[in-house]
GROMACS .gro file of C-alpha atoms in nm:
model
  399
    1MET     CA    1  -0.010  -4.376  -5.308
    2ASP     CA    2   0.221  -4.648  -5.441
    3ARG     CA    3   0.473  -4.780  -5.167
    4THR     CA    4   0.683  -4.985  -5.400
    5THR     CA    5   0.756  -4.835  -5.735
    6LYS     CA    6   1.016  -4.862  -6.007
    7GLY     CA    7   1.167  -4.650  -6.264
    8ASP     CA    8   1.413  -4.772  -6.550
    9GLY     CA    9   1.693  -4.805  -6.313
   10GLY     CA   10   1.545  -5.011  -6.027
   11PRO     CA   11   1.358  -4.962  -5.707
   12LEU     CA   12   1.277  -4.622  -5.586
   13ARG     CA   13   1.123  -4.755  -5.274
   14THR     CA   14   1.133  -5.076  -5.087
   15GLY     CA   15   0.846  -5.142  -4.847
   16SER     CA   16   0.784  -4.786  -4.657
   17ARG     CA   17   1.139  -4.648  -4.685
   18PRO     CA   18   1.241  -4.413  -4.957
   19ALA     CA   19   1.572  -4.396  -5.134
   20GLN     CA   20   1.808  -4.143  -4.989
   21LEU     CA   21   1.829  -3.820  -5.187
   22ARG     CA   22   2.183  -3.722  -5.093
   23SER     CA   23   2.246  -3.511  -5.401
   24LEU     CA   24   1.928  -3.292  -5.334
   25THR     CA   25   2.059  -3.242  -4.986
   26GLY     CA   26   2.393  -3.117  -5.133
   27MET     CA   27   2.184  -2.893  -5.389
   28ARG     CA   28   2.016  -2.730  -5.093
   29PHE     CA   29   2.344  -2.551  -4.997
   30ILE     CA   30   2.402  -2.428  -5.360
   31ALA     CA   31   2.057  -2.277  -5.335
   32ALA     CA   32   2.109  -2.115  -5.012
   33PHE     CA   33   2.453  -1.978  -5.137
   34MET     CA   34   2.280  -1.830  -5.442
   35VAL     CA   35   2.051  -1.627  -5.204
   36PHE     CA   36   2.365  -1.514  -5.007
   37ALA     CA   37   2.514  -1.396  -5.327
   38PHE     CA   38   2.206  -1.240  -5.433
   39HIS     CA   39   2.201  -1.031  -5.105
   40THR     CA   40   2.565  -0.917  -5.146
   41GLY     CA   41   2.443  -0.717  -5.441
   42PHE     CA   42   2.223  -0.482  -5.218
   43ILE     CA   43   2.504  -0.402  -4.998
   44GLY     CA   44   2.746  -0.199  -5.232
   45MET     CA   45   3.075  -0.328  -5.094
   46TYR     CA   46   3.255  -0.205  -5.402
   47PRO     CA   47   3.062   0.062  -5.595
   48GLY     CA   48   3.290   0.030  -5.894
   49VAL     CA   49   3.147  -0.305  -5.991
   50GLN     CA   50   2.804  -0.285  -5.824
   51ALA     CA   51   2.603  -0.256  -6.137
   52THR     CA   52   2.762  -0.558  -6.286
   53MET     CA   53   2.715  -0.754  -5.965
   54ASN     CA   54   2.336  -0.667  -5.952
   55LYS     CA   55   2.306  -0.782  -6.323
   56VAL     CA   56   2.483  -1.100  -6.278
   57LEU     CA   57   2.344  -1.214  -5.937
   58TRP     CA   58   1.988  -1.049  -5.981
   59GLN     CA   59   1.819  -1.388  -6.055
   60ALA     CA   60   2.021  -1.598  -5.790
   61GLY     CA   61   1.793  -1.519  -5.498
   62PHE     CA   62   1.461  -1.579  -5.677
   63LEU     CA   63   1.619  -1.895  -5.806
   64GLY     CA   64   1.725  -2.017  -5.465
   65VAL     CA   65   1.395  -1.970  -5.312
   66GLY     CA   66   1.211  -2.113  -5.590
   67PHE     CA   67   1.425  -2.415  -5.558
   68PHE     CA   68   1.342  -2.444  -5.188
   69PHE     CA   69   0.976  -2.416  -5.236
   70LEU     CA   70   0.979  -2.687  -5.509
   71LEU     CA   71   1.210  -2.910  -5.309
   72SER     CA   72   0.983  -2.886  -5.005
   73GLY     CA   73   0.703  -3.044  -5.195
   74PHE     CA   74   0.916  -3.294  -5.356
   75VAL     CA   75   1.078  -3.427  -5.054
   76LEU     CA   76   0.801  -3.433  -4.829
   77THR     CA   77   0.611  -3.635  -5.070
   78TRP     CA   78   0.907  -3.871  -5.138
   79SER     CA   79   0.922  -3.956  -4.768
   80PHE     CA   80   0.554  -3.948  -4.696
   81ARG     CA   81   0.415  -4.260  -4.540
   82PRO     CA   82   0.025  -4.329  -4.518
   83SER     CA   83   0.063  -4.454  -4.173
   84ASP     CA   84   0.201  -4.114  -4.060
   85THR     CA   85  -0.079  -3.894  -3.875
   86THR     CA   86  -0.112  -3.522  -3.940
   87ARG     CA   87  -0.030  -3.462  -3.597
   88ALA     CA   88   0.299  -3.633  -3.605
   89PHE     CA   89   0.385  -3.461  -3.928
   90TRP     CA   90   0.300  -3.101  -3.791
   91ARG     CA   91   0.489  -3.176  -3.486
   92ARG     CA   92   0.824  -3.267  -3.692
   93ARG     CA   93   0.777  -2.955  -3.904
   94ILE     CA   94   0.724  -2.713  -3.597
   95PHE     CA   95   1.040  -2.842  -3.428
   96LYS     CA   96   1.222  -2.803  -3.756
   97ILE     CA   97   1.160  -2.454  -3.837
   98PHE     CA   98   1.080  -2.261  -3.532
   99PRO     CA   99   1.401  -2.309  -3.314
  100ASN     CA  100   1.613  -2.156  -3.599
  101HIS     CA  101   1.331  -1.903  -3.674
  102LEU     CA  102   1.307  -1.777  -3.307
  103THR     CA  103   1.688  -1.781  -3.252
  104THR     CA  104   1.746  -1.560  -3.550
  105PHE     CA  105   1.430  -1.336  -3.466
  106ILE     CA  106   1.586  -1.259  -3.108
  107ALA     CA  107   1.913  -1.180  -3.251
  108ALA     CA  108   1.752  -0.957  -3.517
  109ALA     CA  109   1.545  -0.776  -3.249
  110LEU     CA  110   1.868  -0.712  -3.038
  111LEU     CA  111   2.059  -0.588  -3.342
  112LEU     CA  112   1.786  -0.342  -3.437
  113ALA     CA  113   1.745  -0.213  -3.077
  114PHE     CA  114   2.108  -0.183  -2.974
  115VAL     CA  115   2.304  -0.133  -3.303
  116ASP     CA  116   2.049   0.039  -3.519
  117ASP     CA  117   1.875   0.223  -3.204
  118VAL     CA  118   1.525   0.139  -3.379
  119VAL     CA  119   1.221   0.152  -3.178
  120LEU     CA  120   1.074  -0.219  -3.222
  121ASN     CA  121   0.724  -0.244  -3.373
  122GLY     CA  122   0.515  -0.465  -3.159
  123ARG     CA  123   0.260  -0.561  -3.432
  124ASP     CA  124   0.540  -0.653  -3.670
  125ALA     CA  125   0.708  -0.853  -3.402
  126ILE     CA  126   0.390  -1.058  -3.343
  127LEU     CA  127   0.345  -1.124  -3.716
  128ASN     CA  128   0.706  -1.223  -3.744
  129VAL     CA  129   0.698  -1.460  -3.430
  130PHE     CA  130   0.418  -1.647  -3.569
  131LEU     CA  131   0.527  -1.658  -3.916
  132LEU     CA  132   0.236  -1.434  -4.060
  133GLN     CA  133   0.434  -1.170  -4.202
  134ALA     CA  134   0.420  -1.277  -4.573
  135TRP     CA  135   0.047  -1.231  -4.564
  136ALA     CA  136   0.085  -0.847  -4.542
  137PRO     CA  137   0.100  -0.658  -4.869
  138ASP     CA  138   0.336  -0.413  -4.694
  139MET     CA  139   0.713  -0.479  -4.770
  140ASN     CA  140   0.803  -0.308  -4.435
  141VAL     CA  141   0.619  -0.572  -4.249
  142ARG     CA  142   0.736  -0.864  -4.458
  143GLY     CA  143   1.103  -0.744  -4.428
  144ASN     CA  144   1.115  -0.646  -4.070
  145TYR     CA  145   1.337  -0.824  -3.820
  146ASN     CA  146   1.503  -1.107  -4.002
  147GLY     CA  147   1.389  -1.026  -4.341
  148VAL     CA  148   1.444  -1.383  -4.489
  149ALA     CA  149   1.196  -1.532  -4.250
  150TRP     CA  150   0.908  -1.428  -4.489
  151SER     CA  151   0.976  -1.756  -4.676
  152LEU     CA  152   0.924  -1.957  -4.372
  153SER     CA  153   0.579  -1.782  -4.369
  154CYS     CA  154   0.502  -1.959  -4.683
  155GLU     CA  155   0.648  -2.283  -4.560
  156LEU     CA  156   0.421  -2.269  -4.271
  157LEU     CA  157   0.109  -2.274  -4.494
  158PHE     CA  158   0.255  -2.560  -4.693
  159TYR     CA  159   0.310  -2.776  -4.397
  160ILE     CA  160  -0.042  -2.709  -4.271
  161SER     CA  161  -0.178  -2.812  -4.600
  162PHE     CA  162   0.050  -3.085  -4.694
  163PRO     CA  163  -0.133  -3.381  -4.519
  164LEU     CA  164  -0.450  -3.301  -4.712
  165VAL     CA  165  -0.283  -3.192  -5.040
  166VAL     CA  166  -0.059  -3.506  -5.079
  167ARG     CA  167  -0.360  -3.742  -5.032
  168TRP     CA  168  -0.555  -3.576  -5.284
  169ILE     CA  169  -0.262  -3.574  -5.540
  170GLY     CA  170  -0.210  -3.951  -5.445
  171LYS     CA  171  -0.553  -4.022  -5.615
  172ILE     CA  172  -0.451  -3.872  -5.952
  173ARG     CA  173  -0.380  -4.140  -6.206
  174PRO     CA  174  -0.012  -4.148  -6.288
  175ASN     CA  175  -0.070  -4.097  -6.673
  176ARG     CA  176  -0.244  -3.762  -6.585
  177LEU     CA  177   0.013  -3.622  -6.349
  178TRP     CA  178   0.210  -3.423  -6.604
  179ALA     CA  179  -0.123  -3.268  -6.729
  180TRP     CA  180  -0.166  -3.149  -6.381
  181VAL     CA  181   0.186  -3.000  -6.369
  182GLY     CA  182   0.116  -2.822  -6.699
  183ALA     CA  183  -0.208  -2.678  -6.564
  184LEU     CA  184  -0.021  -2.542  -6.248
  185VAL     CA  185   0.252  -2.407  -6.442
  186ALA     CA  186   0.003  -2.223  -6.681
  187VAL     CA  187  -0.161  -2.056  -6.359
  188ILE     CA  188   0.189  -1.951  -6.260
  189PHE     CA  189   0.259  -1.774  -6.580
  190THR     CA  190  -0.085  -1.615  -6.576
  191ILE     CA  191  -0.030  -1.447  -6.245
  192PRO     CA  192   0.229  -1.191  -6.391
  193PHE     CA  193  -0.013  -1.101  -6.660
  194LEU     CA  194  -0.298  -1.034  -6.403
  195THR     CA  195  -0.060  -0.783  -6.218
  196THR     CA  196  -0.082  -0.565  -6.520
  197LEU     CA  197  -0.438  -0.479  -6.381
  198PHE     CA  198  -0.289  -0.338  -6.063
  199PRO     CA  199  -0.309   0.029  -6.035
  200SER     CA  200   0.031   0.222  -6.105
  201ALA     CA  201   0.240   0.257  -5.810
  202PRO     CA  202   0.608   0.349  -5.749
  203LEU     CA  203   0.880   0.086  -5.852
  204LEU     CA  204   1.100  -0.069  -5.596
  205ASP     CA  205   1.465   0.082  -5.587
  206TYR     CA  206   1.615  -0.260  -5.680
  207SER     CA  207   1.364  -0.387  -5.954
  208ASP     CA  208   1.134  -0.289  -6.224
  209VAL     CA  209   0.841  -0.395  -5.999
  210THR     CA  210   0.629  -0.251  -5.740
  211ASP     CA  211   0.591  -0.369  -5.379
  212LEU     CA  212   0.254  -0.512  -5.473
  213GLU     CA  213   0.371  -0.700  -5.770
  214ILE     CA  214   0.657  -0.858  -5.580
  215TRP     CA  215   0.423  -0.966  -5.307
  216SER     CA  216   0.133  -1.112  -5.520
  217ILE     CA  217   0.381  -1.286  -5.745
  218TYR     CA  218   0.677  -1.374  -5.528
  219GLN     CA  219   0.610  -1.358  -5.151
  220ALA     CA  220   0.249  -1.408  -5.082
  221PRO     CA  221   0.186  -1.773  -4.948
  222LEU     CA  222  -0.113  -1.863  -5.160
  223PRO     CA  223   0.061  -1.818  -5.503
  224ARG     CA  224   0.360  -1.999  -5.377
  225MET     CA  225   0.149  -2.302  -5.309
  226LEU     CA  226   0.146  -2.344  -5.670
  227ASP     CA  227   0.531  -2.417  -5.669
  228PHE     CA  228   0.497  -2.645  -5.360
  229THR     CA  229   0.228  -2.842  -5.535
  230VAL     CA  230   0.424  -2.874  -5.863
  231GLY     CA  231   0.692  -3.025  -5.619
  232ILE     CA  232   0.441  -3.286  -5.485
  233LEU     CA  233   0.340  -3.383  -5.826
  234LEU     CA  234   0.689  -3.408  -5.956
  235ALA     CA  235   0.789  -3.646  -5.672
  236ARG     CA  236   0.455  -3.861  -5.778
  237ILE     CA  237   0.577  -3.851  -6.122
  238VAL     CA  238   0.904  -3.999  -6.039
  239LEU     CA  239   0.783  -4.247  -5.770
  240THR     CA  240   0.540  -4.396  -6.027
  241GLY     CA  241   0.792  -4.439  -6.297
  242GLN     CA  242   0.669  -4.178  -6.529
  243ARG     CA  243   0.915  -4.072  -6.801
  244LEU     CA  244   1.115  -3.738  -6.747
  245PRO     CA  245   1.198  -3.538  -7.067
  246LEU     CA  246   1.546  -3.442  -6.943
  247GLY     CA  247   1.819  -3.591  -6.729
  248ARG     CA  248   2.045  -3.430  -6.466
  249ALA     CA  249   2.270  -3.274  -6.727
  250GLY     CA  250   1.989  -3.174  -6.971
  251SER     CA  251   1.792  -3.014  -6.671
  252ALA     CA  252   2.093  -2.827  -6.543
  253VAL     CA  253   2.158  -2.690  -6.879
  254LEU     CA  254   1.795  -2.580  -6.907
  255VAL     CA  255   1.824  -2.393  -6.560
  256ALA     CA  256   2.135  -2.208  -6.692
  257ILE     CA  257   1.951  -2.096  -7.016
  258ALA     CA  258   1.651  -1.979  -6.817
  259TYR     CA  259   1.890  -1.784  -6.576
  260GLY     CA  260   2.053  -1.600  -6.871
  261ALA     CA  261   1.726  -1.538  -7.034
  262SER     CA  262   1.603  -1.373  -6.702
  263GLN     CA  263   1.794  -1.059  -6.819
  264PHE     CA  264   1.575  -1.021  -7.127
  265VAL     CA  265   1.215  -1.085  -6.979
  266PRO     CA  266   0.990  -0.853  -6.770
  267HIS     CA  267   1.094  -0.898  -6.401
  268THR     CA  268   0.747  -1.007  -6.315
  269PHE     CA  269   0.812  -1.328  -6.497
  270GLY     CA  270   1.159  -1.366  -6.372
  271LEU     CA  271   1.052  -1.379  -6.013
  272VAL     CA  272   0.891  -1.727  -6.027
  273ALA     CA  273   0.745  -1.832  -6.361
  274LEU     CA  274   1.064  -1.857  -6.583
  275MET     CA  275   1.243  -2.095  -6.359
  276VAL     CA  276   0.981  -2.319  -6.214
  277VAL     CA  277   0.987  -2.567  -6.488
  278PRO     CA  278   1.371  -2.585  -6.520
  279LEU     CA  279   1.419  -2.617  -6.143
  280GLY     CA  280   1.141  -2.878  -6.118
  281LEU     CA  281   1.288  -3.105  -6.388
  282LEU     CA  282   1.643  -3.058  -6.220
  283ILE     CA  283   1.505  -3.180  -5.880
  284ALA     CA  284   1.313  -3.467  -6.025
  285ALA     CA  285   1.607  -3.595  -6.260
  286THR     CA  286   1.843  -3.562  -5.968
  287ALA     CA  287   1.604  -3.752  -5.743
  288LYS     CA  288   1.564  -4.015  -6.002
  289ALA     CA  289   1.933  -4.055  -6.063
  290ASP     CA  290   2.009  -4.088  -5.684
  291ALA     CA  291   1.721  -4.338  -5.649
  292GLU     CA  292   1.882  -4.535  -5.918
  293GLY     CA  293   2.216  -4.543  -5.741
  294LYS     CA  294   2.395  -4.302  -5.978
  295LYS     CA  295   2.690  -4.116  -5.805
  296SER     CA  296   2.728  -3.740  -5.801
  297TRP     CA  297   2.952  -3.504  -5.635
  298LEU     CA  298   2.651  -3.341  -5.491
  299GLY     CA  299   2.586  -3.636  -5.277
  300SER     CA  300   2.951  -3.641  -5.138
  301ARG     CA  301   2.992  -3.609  -4.765
  302PRO     CA  302   3.115  -3.260  -4.758
  303MET     CA  303   2.819  -3.144  -4.975
  304VAL     CA  304   2.563  -3.343  -4.769
  305TRP     CA  305   2.699  -3.170  -4.455
  306LEU     CA  306   2.676  -2.831  -4.609
  307GLY     CA  307   2.311  -2.924  -4.706
  308ASP     CA  308   2.241  -3.020  -4.333
  309VAL     CA  309   2.346  -2.680  -4.218
  310SER     CA  310   2.197  -2.501  -4.517
  311PHE     CA  311   1.872  -2.413  -4.335
  312ALA     CA  312   2.077  -2.236  -4.050
  313PHE     CA  313   2.289  -2.071  -4.302
  314TYR     CA  314   1.995  -1.929  -4.482
  315MET     CA  315   1.836  -1.804  -4.173
  316TRP     CA  316   2.156  -1.626  -4.037
  317HIS     CA  317   2.315  -1.499  -4.358
  318SER     CA  318   2.129  -1.185  -4.426
  319LEU     CA  319   2.179  -1.051  -4.062
  320LEU     CA  320   2.549  -1.138  -4.057
  321LEU     CA  321   2.594  -0.994  -4.410
  322TRP     CA  322   2.428  -0.663  -4.321
  323TYR     CA  323   2.571  -0.591  -3.987
  324GLY     CA  324   2.918  -0.736  -4.070
  325TYR     CA  325   2.933  -0.487  -4.332
  326MET     CA  326   2.791  -0.194  -4.143
  327THR     CA  327   2.996  -0.260  -3.822
  328VAL     CA  328   3.303  -0.438  -3.924
  329PHE     CA  329   3.401  -0.377  -4.285
  330GLY     CA  330   3.231  -0.092  -4.489
  331PRO     CA  331   3.299  -0.007  -4.846
  332ALA     CA  332   3.582  -0.187  -5.015
  333THR     CA  333   3.837   0.034  -5.229
  334THR     CA  334   3.913  -0.255  -5.465
  335LEU     CA  335   3.732  -0.546  -5.626
  336GLY     CA  336   3.962  -0.794  -5.448
  337GLY     CA  337   3.887  -0.606  -5.128
  338ALA     CA  338   3.504  -0.662  -5.180
  339LEU     CA  339   3.545  -1.026  -5.251
  340ALA     CA  340   3.758  -1.067  -4.961
  341GLU     CA  341   3.491  -0.901  -4.737
  342MET     CA  342   3.215  -1.144  -4.878
  343ALA     CA  343   3.457  -1.442  -4.832
  344ALA     CA  344   3.508  -1.346  -4.459
  345ILE     CA  345   3.126  -1.290  -4.410
  346PHE     CA  346   3.059  -1.631  -4.583
  347VAL     CA  347   3.299  -1.812  -4.360
  348VAL     CA  348   3.165  -1.652  -4.049
  349THR     CA  349   2.800  -1.721  -4.145
  350LEU     CA  350   2.898  -2.087  -4.215
  351PHE     CA  351   3.061  -2.117  -3.875
  352VAL     CA  352   2.739  -1.978  -3.709
  353ALA     CA  353   2.541  -2.202  -3.921
  354TRP     CA  354   2.731  -2.502  -3.793
  355LEU     CA  355   2.699  -2.390  -3.433
  356GLN     CA  356   2.312  -2.334  -3.479
  357TYR     CA  357   2.262  -2.674  -3.632
  358THR     CA  358   2.497  -2.860  -3.386
  359LEU     CA  359   2.373  -2.686  -3.053
  360VAL     CA  360   2.005  -2.591  -3.145
  361GLU     CA  361   1.860  -2.727  -3.458
  362HIS     CA  362   1.968  -3.099  -3.455
  363PRO     CA  363   1.942  -3.169  -3.071
  364ILE     CA  364   1.577  -3.013  -3.071
  365MET     CA  365   1.485  -3.238  -3.370
  366ARG     CA  366   1.608  -3.556  -3.206
  367ARG     CA  367   1.449  -3.475  -2.858
  368PHE     CA  368   1.133  -3.323  -2.941
  369SER     CA  369   1.029  -3.414  -3.323
  370VAL     CA  370   0.870  -3.740  -3.210
  371SER     CA  371   0.650  -3.748  -2.938
  372LYS     CA  372   0.701  -3.999  -2.640
  373ARG     CA  373   0.393  -4.202  -2.720
  374ASP     CA  374   0.512  -4.250  -3.087
  375LYS     CA  375   0.833  -4.349  -2.982
  376GLU     CA  376   0.703  -4.621  -2.733
  377LYS     CA  377   0.456  -4.724  -3.008
  378LYS     CA  378   0.749  -4.771  -3.261
  379ALA     CA  379   0.955  -4.963  -3.015
  380LYS     CA  380   0.668  -5.212  -2.942
  381GLU     CA  381   0.637  -5.267  -3.330
  382ARG     CA  382   1.007  -5.379  -3.348
  383ALA     CA  383   0.937  -5.686  -3.157
  384GLY     CA  384   1.059  -5.557  -2.823
  385THR     CA  385   1.390  -5.436  -2.958
  386VAL     CA  386   1.460  -5.085  -2.807
  387VAL     CA  387   1.605  -4.861  -3.072
  388ALA     CA  388   1.653  -4.479  -3.114
  389ILE     CA  389   1.375  -4.333  -3.306
  390LYS     CA  390   1.512  -4.091  -3.542
  391PRO     CA  391   1.297  -3.828  -3.737
  392PRO     CA  392   1.180  -3.935  -4.085
  393ASP     CA  393   1.366  -3.834  -4.397
  394ASP     CA  394   1.140  -3.554  -4.467
  395ASP     CA  395   1.325  -3.352  -4.194
  396ARG     CA  396   1.603  -3.288  -4.460
  397ALA     CA  397   1.353  -3.126  -4.670
  398ALA     CA  398   1.429  -2.750  -4.742
  399ALA     CA  399   1.275  -2.523  -4.503
   0.00000   0.00000   0.00000
């Protein structure tokens, strides 16, 4: 894989260090907020506008998760170093995702037991703890405990396979990378067609899809490997200086058009296929602009801070949204009241996310993500200068 490559605007890498992608860090929070907004549509805080809210926000959650999966492949590839070992990579990723996951899993179990008075399911608990729940076709398994953790089940597969996949993709000639993107996108569009062969089944309450359809298209880890791999390919495209069809503004417009078009296509295509190209181009164009030194409000200090806490925000938001509504607020009588409730839960979630990042996620990453042996080896490589070893930039990838 190329270690020093150039695009039209200057160096994208110098030696082994990748350019900082501050704007993509800021965009992570926007994606997390869109999933938050999507889940507000399930609660029914103000029944008078619920139908409109559901229509406007329907695509937001699928867009946010699709963005995270593409971004994971892109950023991990951007910061990949051939000298990095598989063991070291896996260690960093485990200490990135599991502290937040286990914290919110325990919180979910306590809330289920003591607030909802639910008898906990041991089988589901084991699958959730080890992030295997997304492999189950049953929605009750995937959505049990902290329901949003199903996406980490997919991410775990991504991380396990990444060291092999990135090296394989690194052997593809740069002028053939776009053809590979096209082939994977074609497969992504094929999957909804294949689901028409499934036996008829009841539709989900909130969508014109069945449980089996939403699993096989949207939540099953193997199909979502396609998005992740598209992200890897797009990173290689930018790093090798291949031309992008659209810049940041044009890609953002394409995302908006696809979002609007989601109202008019079958839901099976809106889950993943419709947004994969627009989101992928937006990520690639934003990374290229960042690497070329172009400024963006997305890369400002407040947005980067929000991006840093976005993983914790994502992991906590569903629990706080649901239990805040159920135990504190309840249905609002006016639209203004509903918006005030949502704003209050948003602020609480952001505060809890900051605490989680400050007290759990960041300290554990600094302490445990790099082994003692690797720290000592790195220190020796720096000509006897003792320095603090920070985790590589891949730890800002979306989890």
